[in-house]
Coordinates of C-alpha atoms in Angstrom, one line a residue:
G1 CA -63.7 228.8 169.2
R2 CA -64.0 225.3 167.9
A3 CA -61.9 224.0 170.8
G4 CA -64.3 226.0 173.5
V5 CA -61.1 227.7 175.0
D6 CA -62.9 230.9 175.3
K7 CA -65.8 229.4 177.4
P8 CA -66.4 229.1 181.2
E9 CA -64.5 226.6 183.0
A10 CA -67.7 224.4 183.6
T11 CA -68.2 224.3 179.7
R12 CA -64.7 223.3 178.9
T13 CA -64.8 220.4 181.6
R14 CA -68.3 219.4 180.1
L15 CA -66.5 219.5 176.4
K16 CA -63.7 217.3 177.5
E17 CA -66.3 215.0 178.9
L18 CA -68.1 214.7 175.7
R19 CA -65.1 214.3 173.7
D20 CA -63.8 211.5 175.7
Q21 CA -67.3 209.9 175.4
L22 CA -67.1 210.5 171.6
A23 CA -63.9 208.9 171.2
Q24 CA -65.0 205.9 173.2
A25 CA -68.1 205.4 171.4
M26 CA -66.5 205.8 168.0
A27 CA -64.0 203.1 169.2
E28 CA -66.6 200.9 170.2
W29 CA -68.3 201.5 166.8
G30 CA -65.2 200.3 165.1
R31 CA -64.6 197.6 167.3
N32 CA -68.3 196.1 167.1
I33 CA -67.9 196.2 163.1
R34 CA -64.4 194.3 163.3
E35 CA -65.5 191.6 165.7
G36 CA -69.0 191.4 164.3
T37 CA -68.3 189.3 161.5
R38 CA -71.3 187.1 160.6
T39 CA -71.4 183.8 158.6
V40 CA -73.5 182.2 155.9
T41 CA -73.4 178.2 155.5
V42 CA -74.5 176.7 152.4
P43 CA -74.0 173.4 150.5
P44 CA -71.2 173.3 148.1
G45 CA -73.8 173.1 145.2
D46 CA -74.7 176.7 146.0
L47 CA -71.6 177.9 145.1
D48 CA -72.0 177.7 141.2
G49 CA -70.8 180.7 139.3
L50 CA -68.0 181.6 141.9
P51 CA -64.3 181.6 140.6
A52 CA -62.7 178.2 141.0
D53 CA -59.8 179.3 143.0
F54 CA -62.3 181.0 145.4
I55 CA -64.0 177.7 145.7
A56 CA -60.8 175.7 146.0
R57 CA -59.8 177.5 149.1
L58 CA -63.1 176.9 150.9
K59 CA -63.0 173.9 153.4
P60 CA -66.1 172.2 154.1
G61 CA -67.1 171.3 157.7
A62 CA -67.9 167.8 159.0
D63 CA -71.3 167.8 157.6
G64 CA -69.9 168.9 154.2
A65 CA -71.4 172.4 154.2
I66 CA -69.3 175.5 153.4
T67 CA -69.3 178.5 155.8
L68 CA -68.7 181.9 154.3
T69 CA -68.2 185.1 156.2
T70 CA -69.1 188.6 155.6
S71 CA -65.7 189.7 155.2
A72 CA -65.3 191.4 151.7
A73 CA -62.9 188.4 150.8
D74 CA -66.1 186.4 150.8
A75 CA -69.2 188.8 150.2
R76 CA -67.7 190.4 147.2
P77 CA -67.1 187.4 145.2
V78 CA -70.6 185.9 146.4
L79 CA -72.5 189.0 145.4
T80 CA -70.7 189.5 142.1
Y81 CA -70.6 185.8 140.5
A82 CA -73.0 183.5 142.7
R83 CA -75.9 182.4 140.4
N84 CA -78.0 181.3 143.5
E85 CA -80.0 184.4 144.3
E86 CA -81.0 182.9 147.8
L87 CA -77.4 182.8 148.5
R88 CA -76.8 186.5 147.3
R89 CA -79.8 187.6 149.5
R90 CA -78.6 185.9 152.5
M91 CA -74.9 187.2 152.1
L92 CA -76.4 190.9 151.6
V93 CA -78.5 190.6 154.6
A94 CA -75.8 189.2 156.8
T95 CA -73.4 192.0 155.6
Y96 CA -75.7 194.7 156.3
N97 CA -76.5 193.3 159.9
V98 CA -72.7 193.2 161.0
A99 CA -72.5 194.8 164.5
A100 CA -76.5 194.9 164.6
P101 CA -78.0 195.6 167.1
E102 CA -75.0 196.5 169.3
N103 CA -74.2 199.6 167.2
I104 CA -77.7 201.0 167.2
A105 CA -77.2 202.1 170.9
V106 CA -73.5 203.2 170.2
L107 CA -74.8 205.4 167.1
D108 CA -77.4 206.8 169.5
R109 CA -74.7 207.9 171.7
I110 CA -72.5 209.4 169.2
L111 CA -75.6 211.3 167.9
R112 CA -76.3 212.8 171.1
V113 CA -72.8 213.7 172.2
R114 CA -72.1 215.2 168.9
A115 CA -75.3 217.4 169.2
E116 CA -74.0 218.4 172.5
I117 CA -70.7 219.4 171.7
A118 CA -72.0 221.5 168.8
S119 CA -74.7 223.3 170.8
L120 CA -72.0 224.2 173.6
L121 CA -69.6 225.6 171.0
G122 CA -72.7 227.7 169.2
Y123 CA -73.0 225.7 166.0
R124 CA -76.5 225.1 164.7
N125 CA -75.7 221.1 164.6
W126 CA -72.8 218.8 164.4
A127 CA -72.8 219.0 160.4
A128 CA -72.1 222.9 160.9
Y129 CA -69.3 222.2 163.1
D130 CA -67.7 219.6 161.1
A131 CA -67.9 221.4 157.7
Q132 CA -66.5 224.7 158.9
V133 CA -63.0 223.7 158.4
R134 CA -63.6 221.8 155.1
M135 CA -63.6 223.0 151.6
A136 CA -67.3 223.3 151.5
G137 CA -67.4 225.8 154.5
D138 CA -71.0 224.9 155.9
E139 CA -73.3 222.0 155.8
K140 CA -75.7 223.7 153.5
A141 CA -73.3 223.8 150.6
V142 CA -72.4 219.9 151.4
S143 CA -76.6 219.4 151.0
A144 CA -76.7 221.4 147.9
F145 CA -73.7 219.5 146.3
I146 CA -75.2 216.3 147.2
D147 CA -78.5 217.0 145.8
R148 CA -77.1 218.1 142.5
V149 CA -75.1 215.0 142.0
V150 CA -78.3 212.9 142.8
D151 CA -80.2 215.1 140.2
A152 CA -77.2 214.4 137.7
A153 CA -76.9 210.8 138.2
R154 CA -80.7 209.8 138.3
P155 CA -81.5 209.5 134.5
R156 CA -78.5 207.3 134.2
A157 CA -79.1 205.2 137.0
A158 CA -82.6 204.7 136.1
R159 CA -81.4 203.7 132.6
E160 CA -78.8 201.2 134.2
L161 CA -81.4 199.9 136.6
A162 CA -83.7 199.2 133.6
E163 CA -81.2 197.3 131.9
L164 CA -80.2 195.2 135.0
L165 CA -84.1 194.3 135.3
R166 CA -84.2 193.4 131.6
R167 CA -81.5 191.1 131.9
K168 CA -82.9 189.3 135.0
Q169 CA -86.3 189.1 133.3
Q170 CA -84.6 187.1 130.5
E171 CA -83.8 184.3 133.0
L172 CA -86.8 184.9 135.3
P173 CA -89.6 186.5 133.5
G174 CA -92.0 188.6 135.8
S175 CA -89.2 188.9 138.5
S176 CA -87.9 192.3 140.1
L177 CA -84.8 193.7 140.8
N178 CA -83.5 193.3 144.4
P179 CA -80.6 194.9 146.0
W180 CA -78.5 191.6 146.0
D181 CA -78.9 191.3 142.2
R182 CA -77.3 194.6 141.3
L183 CA -73.4 193.2 141.4
Y184 CA -74.5 190.1 139.8
Y185 CA -76.3 191.3 136.8
S186 CA -73.9 194.1 136.2
E187 CA -71.3 191.4 135.8
V188 CA -73.9 189.7 133.7
V189 CA -74.3 192.6 131.6
Q190 CA -70.9 193.5 131.3
R191 CA -70.0 190.1 129.9
S192 CA -72.9 189.7 127.3
D193 CA -73.3 193.3 126.2
Y194 CA -69.5 194.8 126.5
D195 CA -67.6 191.6 126.0
F196 CA -65.8 192.4 129.5
D197 CA -65.3 189.5 132.0
S198 CA -63.8 190.8 135.6
Q199 CA -62.5 187.3 136.1
V200 CA -60.1 187.6 132.8
V201 CA -58.3 190.5 134.6
R202 CA -58.1 188.8 138.0
P203 CA -54.5 187.1 137.2
Y204 CA -52.9 190.6 136.4
F205 CA -54.0 191.6 140.0
A206 CA -52.2 188.8 142.1
F207 CA -51.3 190.2 145.7
E208 CA -47.4 189.9 145.0
R209 CA -47.8 192.0 141.6
V210 CA -50.0 194.7 143.2
L211 CA -47.6 195.0 146.1
E212 CA -44.8 195.3 144.1
G213 CA -46.4 198.0 142.2
A214 CA -47.6 199.8 145.0
L215 CA -44.2 199.8 146.4
R216 CA -42.5 200.8 143.1
V217 CA -45.1 203.8 142.4
T218 CA -44.6 205.2 146.2
G219 CA -40.8 204.6 145.8
N220 CA -40.8 206.9 142.8
I221 CA -43.0 209.5 144.2
F222 CA -41.1 209.8 147.5
G223 CA -37.7 208.8 146.4
L224 CA -37.8 205.5 148.7
T225 CA -36.2 202.1 148.2
Y226 CA -37.9 199.1 149.9
R227 CA -36.0 196.2 151.0
R228 CA -37.4 193.0 152.5
V229 CA -36.2 192.4 156.2
M230 CA -36.9 188.8 157.3
D231 CA -35.7 188.7 160.9
V232 CA -38.4 190.9 162.5
P233 CA -41.5 189.9 164.4
V234 CA -44.6 191.0 162.3
W235 CA -48.2 190.9 163.1
H236 CA -49.3 189.0 160.0

């Protein structure tokens, strides 16, 4: 059925070719994202609002400018804390354009190969093939569930967006809310209306504490004991 073992030899051969092509395209897709990191260069003054320890680890170039990357370690703090809207805009645009335009052609290959595989196996489309072995059962159930979630979330989402827009317009009358404003003004509203500052909890989630906690939890669940080994080669 799903593997195509009941199909004629020519069809099985073609399915193997297609699966190989799909694996290669998926690997290329991921590689382009990993290797497609983009940068945003700004003067130090544009970093206003970012955590002090974040700024401290940045090294200015010969011209004094700071180069940020689209990695989550840079992008998330910038989009959450940077007061400079233009910096937030540039970071979001750069993040959204990682692996572009390379992955546009790769995605086209993935879609075409998936469609042919599904067709050869007798499915309506790739979504039907993929959903068959999942809890949903078929793609129509998935689509209906997404529609129900969207309908349920829409009123609250509209209220939250209106709240963020009001907060921005307190600073910039007549302004509109942009995609690069959402995280920043969510943080502003949390501080002003709910007395919650996400930076206050950051010291509790230092890497060593998070690592120790993760090891302790998994050790308790699976009955494991972790011991540090110092004399082996590691990749990081």
